[in-house]
Coordinates of C-alpha atoms and ligand atoms in Angstrom, one line a residue:
M1 CA -7.5 18.8 -32.7
Y2 CA -4.1 18.2 -31.1
E3 CA -2.4 15.0 -32.4
F4 CA 0.5 13.3 -30.5
D5 CA 1.9 9.8 -30.2
A6 CA 1.6 9.9 -26.4
L7 CA -0.3 12.1 -24.1
I8 CA 1.1 12.2 -20.5
I9 CA -1.4 13.7 -18.0
G10 CA 0.8 14.9 -15.1
S11 CA 4.2 16.4 -14.9
G12 CA 5.5 15.0 -11.5
A13 CA 8.1 12.3 -10.9
A14 CA 6.0 9.7 -12.7
G15 CA 4.9 11.7 -15.8
L16 CA 8.2 13.5 -16.5
S17 CA 10.3 10.3 -16.0
L18 CA 8.2 8.5 -18.5
A19 CA 8.4 11.4 -21.0
L20 CA 12.2 11.3 -20.7
R21 CA 12.3 7.5 -21.2
L22 CA 10.1 7.3 -24.3
D23 CA 12.0 7.0 -27.6
N24 CA 12.9 10.2 -29.4
G25 CA 10.7 9.1 -32.3
F26 CA 7.6 9.7 -30.2
R27 CA 5.8 13.1 -30.3
I28 CA 4.8 13.6 -26.7
A29 CA 2.5 16.0 -25.0
V30 CA 2.8 16.4 -21.2
I31 CA 0.0 18.4 -19.5
S32 CA -0.3 19.7 -16.0
K33 CA -3.1 21.5 -14.3
G34 CA -1.0 24.4 -13.1
P35 CA 2.7 25.1 -13.4
L36 CA 4.8 22.1 -14.1
D37 CA 5.9 21.7 -10.5
D38 CA 2.4 21.9 -9.0
G39 CA 2.2 18.2 -7.9
S40 CA 3.2 16.4 -4.7
T41 CA 6.6 15.5 -6.1
A42 CA 8.0 19.0 -5.6
W43 CA 6.9 18.9 -2.0
A44 CA 8.5 15.5 -1.1
Q45 CA 10.8 15.9 1.8
G46 CA 12.3 12.7 3.3
G47 CA 13.7 11.1 0.2
I48 CA 13.7 7.9 -2.0
S49 CA 14.2 4.5 -0.6
A50 CA 16.9 2.4 -2.3
V51 CA 19.3 -0.3 -1.2
M52 CA 22.7 1.5 -1.4
D53 CA 24.6 0.1 1.5
D54 CA 26.5 -3.2 1.6
D55 CA 25.0 -4.1 4.9
D56 CA 21.5 -3.7 3.5
S57 CA 19.8 -6.0 0.9
V58 CA 16.9 -6.0 -1.6
E59 CA 15.5 -8.9 0.4
Q60 CA 15.4 -6.7 3.6
H61 CA 13.8 -3.8 1.7
L62 CA 11.2 -6.3 0.3
A63 CA 10.5 -7.7 3.8
D64 CA 10.1 -4.2 5.4
T65 CA 7.7 -3.1 2.7
I66 CA 5.6 -6.3 3.0
D67 CA 5.6 -5.9 6.8
A68 CA 4.4 -2.2 6.6
G69 CA 1.8 -3.3 4.0
A70 CA -0.1 -5.4 6.6
G71 CA -0.7 -8.5 4.5
L72 CA -1.8 -6.9 1.2
C73 CA 1.4 -6.3 -0.7
D74 CA 1.8 -8.1 -4.0
E75 CA 5.3 -9.6 -3.6
S76 CA 6.0 -9.4 -7.4
A77 CA 5.2 -5.7 -7.4
V78 CA 7.4 -5.1 -4.3
L79 CA 10.3 -7.1 -5.8
H80 CA 9.9 -5.3 -9.1
T81 CA 10.2 -1.9 -7.3
V82 CA 12.8 -2.5 -4.7
S83 CA 15.2 -4.4 -7.0
H84 CA 15.5 -1.3 -9.2
G85 CA 16.3 1.2 -6.4
K86 CA 20.0 1.7 -7.0
E87 CA 19.5 1.9 -10.8
M88 CA 16.9 4.7 -10.3
I89 CA 19.3 6.7 -8.0
T90 CA 22.0 6.4 -10.6
W91 CA 19.6 7.6 -13.3
L92 CA 18.7 10.7 -11.2
L93 CA 22.3 11.4 -10.5
Q94 CA 22.9 11.4 -14.3
L95 CA 20.0 13.9 -14.7
G96 CA 21.8 16.2 -12.3
V97 CA 19.9 15.7 -9.0
E98 CA 22.0 17.0 -6.2
F99 CA 21.6 14.6 -3.3
T100 CA 23.2 15.0 0.2
Y101 CA 26.6 13.4 0.7
E102 CA 28.6 12.6 3.8
T103 CA 32.3 11.7 4.2
G104 CA 33.0 8.2 5.2
L105 CA 35.8 7.0 7.6
D106 CA 37.9 6.3 4.6
G107 CA 37.7 10.0 3.5
K108 CA 35.5 9.2 0.5
K109 CA 32.1 10.8 -0.2
Y110 CA 29.0 8.6 0.1
L111 CA 25.3 9.4 -0.4
H112 CA 23.9 10.2 3.1
L113 CA 21.2 7.7 4.0
T114 CA 18.6 8.7 6.4
R115 CA 15.9 6.5 8.2
E116 CA 12.2 6.6 8.2
G117 CA 9.3 4.5 9.7
G118 CA 9.2 0.8 8.9
H119 CA 12.8 0.7 7.4
T120 CA 15.1 -1.6 9.4
H121 CA 18.1 0.1 7.7
R122 CA 19.2 3.5 6.8
R123 CA 18.2 3.5 3.1
V124 CA 16.6 6.8 2.3
V125 CA 18.6 8.8 -0.2
H126 CA 17.7 12.5 0.0
A127 CA 18.6 16.1 -0.8
A128 CA 18.5 17.6 2.7
D129 CA 14.7 17.9 3.4
A130 CA 13.8 19.0 -0.1
T131 CA 14.3 15.8 -2.1
G132 CA 11.2 16.3 -4.2
W133 CA 12.2 19.8 -5.2
A134 CA 15.6 18.6 -6.4
I135 CA 14.1 15.8 -8.4
Q136 CA 11.3 17.9 -9.9
N137 CA 13.7 20.6 -11.0
A138 CA 16.1 18.2 -12.7
L139 CA 13.2 16.4 -14.5
I140 CA 11.8 19.7 -15.8
K141 CA 15.2 20.9 -17.0
N142 CA 15.9 17.7 -18.8
T143 CA 12.5 17.5 -20.4
Q144 CA 12.7 21.1 -21.6
K145 CA 15.8 20.1 -23.6
K146 CA 14.0 17.5 -25.6
S147 CA 12.5 18.7 -28.9
N148 CA 10.0 15.8 -29.2
I149 CA 8.3 16.8 -25.9
E150 CA 5.7 19.6 -25.8
L151 CA 4.8 20.9 -22.3
F152 CA 1.3 22.2 -21.7
D153 CA 1.0 23.8 -18.3
H154 CA -2.4 25.2 -17.0
H155 CA -4.2 22.5 -19.0
I156 CA -6.6 20.3 -17.0
A157 CA -7.8 17.0 -18.5
I158 CA -11.6 16.7 -18.1
D159 CA -12.1 13.2 -19.4
L160 CA -10.6 10.4 -21.4
I161 CA -12.0 9.7 -24.8
T162 CA -12.7 6.0 -25.3
T163 CA -14.1 3.9 -28.1
H164 CA -16.9 2.5 -25.9
K165 CA -18.1 5.8 -24.6
H166 CA -17.4 8.3 -27.3
L167 CA -17.4 6.2 -30.5
A168 CA -20.1 3.7 -29.4
K169 CA -18.0 0.8 -30.5
K170 CA -18.7 -2.6 -28.9
N171 CA -15.3 -4.3 -29.4
T172 CA -12.3 -3.8 -27.1
N173 CA -12.4 -0.6 -25.2
Q174 CA -9.6 1.6 -26.3
C175 CA -8.4 5.0 -25.1
V176 CA -7.9 7.4 -28.1
G177 CA -7.4 10.8 -26.4
A178 CA -8.7 13.2 -23.9
Y179 CA -10.6 16.4 -23.6
V180 CA -8.5 19.1 -21.9
L181 CA -9.5 22.5 -20.6
D182 CA -6.9 25.2 -21.2
T183 CA -7.5 27.2 -18.1
E184 CA -5.7 30.3 -19.3
E185 CA -7.6 30.6 -22.6
N186 CA -10.8 29.0 -21.0
K187 CA -11.1 26.7 -24.0
V188 CA -11.6 23.0 -24.3
K189 CA -9.1 21.3 -26.6
T190 CA -9.3 17.8 -28.0
F191 CA -6.1 15.7 -27.8
K192 CA -6.0 12.7 -30.1
T193 CA -3.3 10.2 -29.3
K194 CA -2.1 6.6 -29.5
H195 CA -1.1 6.1 -25.9
V196 CA -2.5 7.9 -22.9
I197 CA -0.7 7.8 -19.6
L198 CA -2.3 8.9 -16.3
A199 CA 0.3 10.3 -14.0
T200 CA -2.0 12.5 -12.0
G201 CA -1.0 11.9 -8.4
G202 CA -3.2 11.2 -5.4
A203 CA -6.4 12.3 -3.9
S204 CA -5.6 13.4 -0.3
K205 CA -7.4 16.7 -0.9
V206 CA -10.6 14.8 -0.3
Y207 CA -9.8 15.5 3.4
L208 CA -10.0 18.8 5.2
Y209 CA -6.5 18.6 6.5
T210 CA -3.8 17.3 4.2
S211 CA -0.1 17.6 3.6
N212 CA -0.8 17.7 -0.2
P213 CA -0.9 20.5 -2.7
D214 CA -4.3 21.7 -3.9
G215 CA -4.3 19.7 -7.1
A216 CA -4.4 16.3 -5.3
S217 CA -8.0 15.7 -6.3
G218 CA -7.8 12.2 -7.7
D219 CA -8.6 13.2 -11.2
G220 CA -6.8 10.2 -12.7
I221 CA -8.6 7.7 -10.6
A222 CA -12.0 9.4 -11.4
M223 CA -11.2 9.6 -15.2
A224 CA -10.0 6.0 -15.3
W225 CA -13.1 4.8 -13.5
R226 CA -15.4 6.7 -15.9
A227 CA -13.5 5.2 -18.8
G228 CA -14.1 1.7 -17.5
C229 CA -11.0 0.8 -15.3
R230 CA -11.2 -1.1 -12.1
V231 CA -9.8 0.6 -9.0
A232 CA -8.6 -1.1 -5.8
N233 CA -7.9 -0.6 -2.1
M234 CA -9.3 3.0 -2.0
E235 CA -10.0 2.6 1.8
F236 CA -6.3 2.8 2.5
M237 CA -5.8 6.5 2.7
Q238 CA -2.6 7.3 4.5
F239 CA -2.4 9.9 7.3
H240 CA 1.1 11.2 8.0
P241 CA 1.7 11.4 11.7
T242 CA 3.4 14.8 11.8
C243 CA 2.0 17.8 10.1
L244 CA 2.7 21.1 11.8
Y245 CA -0.3 22.1 14.0
H246 CA -0.9 25.8 13.5
P247 CA -4.2 27.7 13.8
T248 CA -3.8 29.7 10.5
A249 CA -1.0 28.3 8.4
K250 CA -1.8 25.7 5.7
S251 CA -0.9 22.1 6.7
Y252 CA 2.8 21.7 6.5
L253 CA 4.6 18.4 6.7
I254 CA 7.4 17.7 9.1
T255 CA 9.4 14.9 7.6
E256 CA 9.5 11.5 9.2
A257 CA 13.3 11.8 8.8
V258 CA 13.2 14.1 11.9
R259 CA 12.1 11.0 13.8
G260 CA 14.6 8.9 11.8
E261 CA 17.4 11.2 13.1
G262 CA 16.3 11.0 16.8
G263 CA 13.1 13.1 17.1
K264 CA 10.7 12.0 19.8
L265 CA 6.9 12.3 20.1
L266 CA 5.7 13.8 23.3
L267 CA 2.4 14.4 25.0
P268 CA 1.7 17.9 26.2
N269 CA 3.0 16.9 29.6
G270 CA 6.3 15.9 28.1
T271 CA 6.0 12.1 28.3
E272 CA 6.9 9.8 25.4
F273 CA 4.1 7.4 24.3
A274 CA 4.9 5.7 21.0
H275 CA 6.4 2.6 22.6
E276 CA 3.0 2.0 24.3
F277 CA 1.7 1.1 20.8
D278 CA 4.6 -0.7 19.1
P279 CA 8.1 -1.8 20.1
R280 CA 9.5 0.2 17.2
G281 CA 8.2 3.4 18.8
V282 CA 8.3 6.5 16.7
L283 CA 9.7 4.6 13.8
A284 CA 6.9 2.1 13.5
P285 CA 5.0 2.2 10.2
R286 CA 2.9 5.2 9.6
D287 CA -0.5 3.7 10.2
I288 CA 0.5 2.7 13.7
V289 CA 2.1 6.0 14.7
A290 CA -0.7 8.1 13.3
R291 CA -3.3 6.0 15.0
A292 CA -1.4 6.2 18.3
I293 CA -1.4 10.0 18.1
D294 CA -5.1 10.1 17.2
Y295 CA -5.8 7.8 20.2
K296 CA -3.8 9.9 22.6
M297 CA -5.3 13.2 21.4
K298 CA -8.9 11.9 21.8
Q299 CA -8.1 10.2 25.1
M300 CA -6.6 13.3 26.6
G301 CA -8.8 15.8 24.8
V302 CA -5.8 17.7 23.4
D303 CA -5.5 19.4 20.0
C304 CA -2.0 18.2 19.2
V305 CA 1.1 16.3 20.4
Y306 CA 4.7 17.5 20.1
L307 CA 7.7 16.5 18.0
D308 CA 11.0 17.2 19.8
I309 CA 14.5 17.1 18.3
S310 CA 15.8 20.0 20.4
H311 CA 18.3 17.6 22.1
K312 CA 20.3 17.6 18.8
P313 CA 22.8 20.4 18.1
K314 CA 21.3 23.4 16.2
K315 CA 23.9 22.9 13.4
F316 CA 22.8 19.3 12.9
I317 CA 19.1 20.4 12.6
Q318 CA 19.9 23.2 10.2
K319 CA 22.0 21.0 8.0
H320 CA 19.6 18.1 7.8
F321 CA 16.3 20.0 7.9
P322 CA 17.0 23.5 6.6
N323 CA 13.6 24.1 5.1
V324 CA 11.5 22.6 7.9
Y325 CA 13.6 24.5 10.4
A326 CA 13.1 27.8 8.6
R327 CA 9.4 27.2 8.1
C328 CA 8.8 26.4 11.8
L329 CA 10.8 29.3 12.9
K330 CA 8.8 31.6 10.6
L331 CA 5.6 30.3 12.3
G332 CA 7.1 30.9 15.8
Y333 CA 8.7 27.6 16.7
D334 CA 12.5 27.1 17.1
M335 CA 13.0 23.3 16.6
A336 CA 16.5 23.6 18.1
K337 CA 15.1 25.0 21.3
E338 CA 11.6 23.5 21.8
P339 CA 9.1 20.8 20.8
V340 CA 6.9 21.6 17.8
P341 CA 3.1 20.9 17.8
V342 CA 2.0 18.3 15.4
V343 CA -1.1 16.4 14.2
P344 CA -1.8 13.7 11.6
A345 CA -3.1 14.8 8.2
A346 CA -4.1 13.0 5.0
H347 CA -1.0 12.3 3.0
Y348 CA -1.1 9.5 0.5
T349 CA -3.5 7.5 -1.6
C350 CA -2.4 3.8 -1.4
G351 CA -5.2 2.5 -3.7
G352 CA -6.0 3.7 -7.2
V353 CA -6.2 2.6 -10.8
M354 CA -5.3 -1.1 -11.1
T355 CA -2.3 -1.7 -13.3
D356 CA 0.1 -4.5 -14.0
L357 CA 3.9 -4.1 -13.7
K358 CA 4.0 -2.3 -17.0
G359 CA 1.4 0.3 -16.1
Q360 CA -1.4 -1.3 -18.2
T361 CA -4.9 -0.6 -17.1
D362 CA -8.2 -2.4 -18.1
V363 CA -8.6 0.0 -21.1
E364 CA -6.4 -0.6 -24.1
N365 CA -3.7 2.0 -24.8
L366 CA -4.4 3.6 -21.4
Y367 CA -1.6 3.3 -18.8
A368 CA -1.3 4.7 -15.2
I369 CA 1.8 5.3 -13.1
G370 CA 2.7 6.9 -9.8
E371 CA 0.4 7.8 -6.9
T372 CA -2.8 7.5 -9.0
T373 CA -2.3 3.7 -9.3
H374 CA -2.8 0.5 -7.3
T375 CA 0.2 -1.6 -8.4
G376 CA 0.3 -3.9 -5.4
L377 CA 3.4 -2.3 -3.9
H378 CA 1.9 -0.6 -0.9
G379 CA -0.7 -3.0 0.3
A380 CA -2.7 -1.7 3.2
N381 CA -0.1 0.9 4.2
R382 CA 2.7 2.5 2.2
M383 CA 6.2 2.5 3.7
A384 CA 7.9 5.9 3.8
S385 CA 9.9 7.0 0.7
N386 CA 8.7 4.1 -1.4
S387 CA 6.4 6.4 -3.4
L388 CA 9.0 8.3 -5.4
L389 CA 10.7 5.0 -6.1
E390 CA 7.5 3.5 -7.4
C391 CA 7.0 6.6 -9.7
L392 CA 10.5 6.1 -11.2
V393 CA 10.4 2.3 -11.5
F394 CA 7.0 2.1 -13.1
A395 CA 7.7 5.0 -15.4
S396 CA 10.7 3.0 -16.6
S397 CA 8.9 -0.4 -17.1
T398 CA 5.9 1.3 -18.7
S399 CA 8.1 3.2 -21.1
E400 CA 9.6 -0.2 -22.2
L401 CA 6.2 -1.5 -23.1
I402 CA 5.1 1.7 -24.9
N403 CA 8.4 1.9 -26.8
S404 CA 8.0 -1.7 -27.9
K405 CA 4.4 -0.9 -29.2
G406 CA 5.8 2.2 -31.0
T407 CA 4.1 5.0 -32.8
K408 CA 2.7 2.9 -35.6
I409 CA -0.5 1.7 -33.9
S410 CA -3.7 2.6 -35.7
S411 CA -5.4 5.9 -34.7
K412 CA -8.1 6.1 -37.3
A413 CA -10.8 7.0 -34.8
D414 CA -12.9 9.9 -35.8
I415 CA -13.1 11.7 -32.4
P416 CA -16.0 14.0 -31.7
H417 CA -15.2 17.4 -30.4
W418 CA -16.2 18.7 -27.0
D419 CA -19.9 19.7 -27.2
E420 CA -20.8 22.9 -25.3
S421 CA -23.9 23.6 -27.2
R422 CA -26.2 22.8 -24.3
V423 CA -24.4 24.5 -21.4
T424 CA -24.5 28.1 -20.1
E425 CA -22.2 30.1 -17.9
P426 CA -22.4 29.0 -14.3
D427 CA -24.9 31.0 -12.3
E428 CA -23.8 30.3 -8.8
E429 CA -20.1 29.5 -8.3
I430 CA -20.8 29.4 -4.6
V431 CA -22.3 26.0 -5.1
V432 CA -18.9 24.6 -6.1
A433 CA -17.1 26.3 -3.2
H434 CA -19.6 25.2 -0.7
N435 CA -19.8 21.6 -1.8
W436 CA -16.0 21.4 -2.0
D437 CA -15.8 22.4 1.7
E438 CA -18.7 20.2 2.8
L439 CA -17.2 17.1 1.1
R440 CA -13.8 17.6 2.7
R441 CA -15.2 18.2 6.1
F442 CA -17.5 15.2 6.3
M443 CA -14.7 13.0 4.9
W444 CA -12.5 14.2 7.7
D445 CA -15.2 13.6 10.3
Y446 CA -16.6 10.3 9.2
V447 CA -14.0 8.6 7.0
G448 CA -10.8 9.5 8.9
I449 CA -8.2 7.5 10.9
V450 CA -10.9 5.7 13.0
R451 CA -14.1 4.6 11.3
T452 CA -17.4 3.0 12.2
N453 CA -20.2 1.6 10.0
K454 CA -22.4 4.3 11.2
R455 CA -20.0 7.1 10.3
L456 CA -19.3 5.5 6.9
Q457 CA -23.0 5.3 6.2
R458 CA -23.5 8.9 7.1
A459 CA -20.7 9.8 4.7
K460 CA -22.3 7.7 2.0
H461 CA -25.6 9.4 2.4
R462 CA -24.0 12.8 2.0
V463 CA -21.8 11.9 -0.9
D464 CA -24.8 10.5 -2.8
L465 CA -26.6 13.9 -2.3
L466 CA -23.5 15.8 -3.5
T467 CA -23.0 13.5 -6.5
S468 CA -26.5 14.2 -7.8
E469 CA -26.2 17.9 -7.2
I470 CA -22.8 18.1 -8.9
D471 CA -23.9 15.9 -11.9
E472 CA -26.8 18.3 -12.5
Y473 CA -24.5 21.3 -12.3
Y474 CA -21.9 19.6 -14.6
S475 CA -24.5 18.9 -17.3
N476 CA -25.9 22.4 -17.3
F477 CA -22.9 24.7 -16.9
R478 CA -19.6 25.4 -18.7
V479 CA -16.8 23.5 -17.0
S480 CA -14.1 25.2 -14.9
G481 CA -11.1 23.8 -13.2
D482 CA -12.8 23.9 -9.8
L483 CA -15.9 22.1 -11.1
I484 CA -13.7 19.4 -12.8
E485 CA -11.8 18.8 -9.5
L486 CA -15.0 18.8 -7.3
R487 CA -16.7 16.3 -9.6
N488 CA -13.6 14.0 -9.5
L489 CA -13.1 14.4 -5.7
T490 CA -16.7 13.5 -5.1
L491 CA -16.4 10.4 -7.1
V492 CA -13.2 9.4 -5.4
A493 CA -14.8 10.0 -2.0
D494 CA -17.6 7.7 -3.0
L495 CA -15.0 5.0 -4.0
I496 CA -13.2 5.4 -0.7
I497 CA -16.5 5.1 1.3
R498 CA -17.7 2.1 -0.7
S499 CA -14.3 0.4 -0.3
A500 CA -14.3 1.1 3.4
L501 CA -17.8 -0.2 3.9
R502 CA -16.8 -3.4 2.2
R503 CA -13.7 -4.2 4.3
K504 CA -15.2 -5.7 7.4
E505 CA -12.0 -5.9 9.4
S506 CA -9.2 -3.5 10.6
R507 CA -6.0 -3.7 8.6
G508 CA -3.2 -1.2 7.9
L509 CA -4.7 2.2 7.4
H510 CA -8.3 1.0 7.6
Y511 CA -9.3 0.9 11.2
T512 CA -13.0 0.5 12.2
L513 CA -14.4 0.2 15.7
D514 CA -17.0 -2.2 14.4
Y515 CA -14.4 -4.8 13.3
P516 CA -11.3 -3.9 15.4
E517 CA -9.4 -7.1 14.6
T518 CA -7.6 -8.2 11.4
D519 CA -9.3 -11.1 9.7
S520 CA -6.6 -13.5 8.6
T521 CA -9.0 -15.0 5.9
L522 CA -8.7 -11.6 4.1
E523 CA -4.9 -11.8 3.7
N524 CA -3.9 -11.0 0.1
I525 CA -7.5 -9.9 -0.7
D526 CA -7.8 -6.5 -2.3
T527 CA -11.0 -4.5 -2.3
V528 CA -11.6 -4.2 -6.1
L529 CA -14.3 -2.0 -7.5
D530 CA -15.4 -2.6 -11.0
P531 CA -17.3 0.2 -12.8
D532 CA -19.2 -2.4 -14.8
L533 CA -20.3 -4.3 -11.7
V534 CA -20.6 -1.7 -9.0
S535 CA -24.2 -0.7 -9.6
T536 CA -25.4 -4.3 -9.8
L537 CA -23.6 -5.7 -6.8
P538 CA -24.7 -4.1 -3.6
K539 CA -23.0 -6.8 -1.5
P540 CA -19.3 -6.7 -0.6
V541 CA -17.1 -7.6 -3.5
Y542 CA -13.7 -9.0 -2.7
A543 CA -11.6 -10.3 -5.6
T544 CA -8.0 -11.3 -6.0
I545 CA -6.6 -9.4 -8.9
R546 CA -3.5 -11.4 -9.4
Ligands
LIG601 P1 2.4 14.3 -8.6 O1 3.8 14.7 -8.3 O2 1.4 14.7 -7.5 O3 2.0 15.1 -9.9 C1 0.7 15.0 -10.4 C2 0.7 15.8 -11.7 O4 -0.6 15.5 -12.3 C3 0.7 17.3 -11.6 O5 1.5 17.8 -12.6 C4 -0.7 17.8 -11.8 O6 -0.8 19.0 -12.3 C5 -1.1 16.7 -12.8 N1 -2.6 16.5 -12.9 C6 -3.4 16.0 -12.0 N2 -4.7 16.0 -12.5 C7 -4.6 16.5 -13.7 C8 -5.6 16.8 -14.7 N3 -6.9 16.5 -14.5 N4 -5.1 17.3 -15.9 C9 -3.9 17.7 -16.0 N5 -2.9 17.4 -15.1 C10 -3.3 16.9 -14.0 N6 7.2 10.2 -1.2 C11 8.4 9.7 -1.1 O7 8.7 8.6 -1.7 N7 9.3 10.3 -0.3 C12 9.1 11.5 0.3 O8 10.0 12.0 0.9 C13 7.8 12.0 0.2 N8 7.5 13.2 0.9 C14 6.3 13.8 0.6 C15 6.0 15.0 1.2 C16 4.8 15.7 1.0 C17 4.5 17.0 1.6 C18 3.9 15.1 0.1 C19 2.6 15.8 -0.2 C20 4.1 13.8 -0.5 C21 5.3 13.2 -0.2 N9 5.6 11.9 -0.8 C22 6.9 11.4 -0.6 C23 4.7 11.3 -1.7 C24 5.2 11.6 -3.1 O9 5.7 12.9 -3.2 C25 4.1 11.5 -4.2 O10 3.4 10.3 -4.0 C26 4.7 11.5 -5.6 O11 5.5 12.6 -5.7 C27 3.6 11.4 -6.6 O12 4.2 11.7 -7.9 P2 3.3 11.6 -9.1 O13 4.1 11.9 -10.3 O14 2.5 10.4 -9.1 O15 2.2 12.8 -8.9
LIG602 C1 8.3 12.4 4.9 O1 9.3 13.0 4.6 O2 8.0 12.2 6.0 C2 7.4 11.9 3.8 C3 8.0 10.7 3.3 C4 7.0 9.9 2.5 O3 5.8 10.3 2.4 O4 7.4 8.9 1.9

């Protein structure tokens, strides 16, 4: 039994920021599935949105976010986030993050602000095109200096331990710990703790093509659901418009900042097309640009479109996008000389575990922060570079609440150890690999950028079959990292499909040919799924959560 005051599951921007902000009196465990930098944070390119310029305003950042969110943003969550932008950048600078500067006309140095889709101002603070790497490194270095924080890499949480499920108590459902597989020692450890924080990132791995690292399997959403938390807006999976199209290389993002600095989108015949779909052209919010690309690719029967910034000087491109430039060059494309082939790919999970502004979930002492959540900030479509900001702001407000509750809360629960007495070694690992592939393929084919009722029903049928197969496998065989992820990913796929089936309109990232219009009566209505109700309510459930 490992005992701590707080267990933080996830070591990205959300998890490590929270760890650094908890009082020194807390004994904290942070776990990550692989190395500490294995989440999406380290891969973030464009930057963090924050109002830094005198010409810009919090009101404008709020308005842009709400506009991108297509009628589903919770204004209080947006205000909570955008009003803390500058404070978060100052905090990161204090931690030693090296952002990109430029020299102003007055000869002074200012943070360079780039632009991305949906933003009406330059307001994206960045470290060239490797912002996430700069932040992740600084967070790790600062965390390693703190003696009250213990870091457990290569530890994957299997499930949360709750008083309802594991202690058969009928009163308030509390989270009292988690079962965690140490993947190096192949041993399940029991963590007993007073506060549990999910900071597990998104679920884009549910699609065959994604910009995300392998671990983005929605574990936090699945664990929270099994523990009794509601989740919301899972139909709003964001596709990034521009991932490098390459027959063999893994999906690689080409930052939206390339378009922010003048990059154009071209059809194979060299014509621009983004303005046909929105007056803001290539800098319209992401849902619109990704859908425009998807439409043109299908209409013309082509495999990709092209992103072209070759009209800018090579020096400019190398200074602003050194990593993207180098990566493309390695794969045979010189951005300074030619357009680069691009396609949309799954990028961000806008929905997730429902929380309030202090990270509280439906289960007592269980919090969630970062991409795994639904806070109300993103609505039906996240605006670029608002995600890192959300991680930092919600880590900060959640830490205030946890600090105020302190370490003295009762933890008398007598937690049962993980029971492996009835399982054996897996006999056919191929089942996991095969199902993993099948799931991601049908999600891509049937639950992608353009949906129909029929495609969603096909996907539902398949996910039901996979669920029963995986449940059986899970109860008979010893757990492994792959099995844990597949089980979670299948559950998340089910939640996405159920949510998509319930939204009988097109809005933001959810576009269906059966209901191509937005239904104004569904403004401000989130798709909320409740684990206690879902099996008894076959009909669409819409509920306001605020
Ligand atoms: P992550 O950084 O994804 O970290 C998740 C952590 O949880 C990892 O440590 C992982 O090991 C751990 N974990 C997960 N499941 C388990 C488990 N079962 N047990 C133990 N540990 C677990 N956003 C922006 O705002 N600006 C950008 O420029 C930007 N660019 C992006 C570029 C790319 C290529 C990608 C993929 C995303 C980008 N995003 C950007 C989105 C942003 O990076 C993420 O939303 C954000 O970093 C998520 O942070 P997080 O802390 O919530 O999760
Ligand atoms: C990008 O750099 O294009 C990604 C930004 C984001 O996802 O917010």
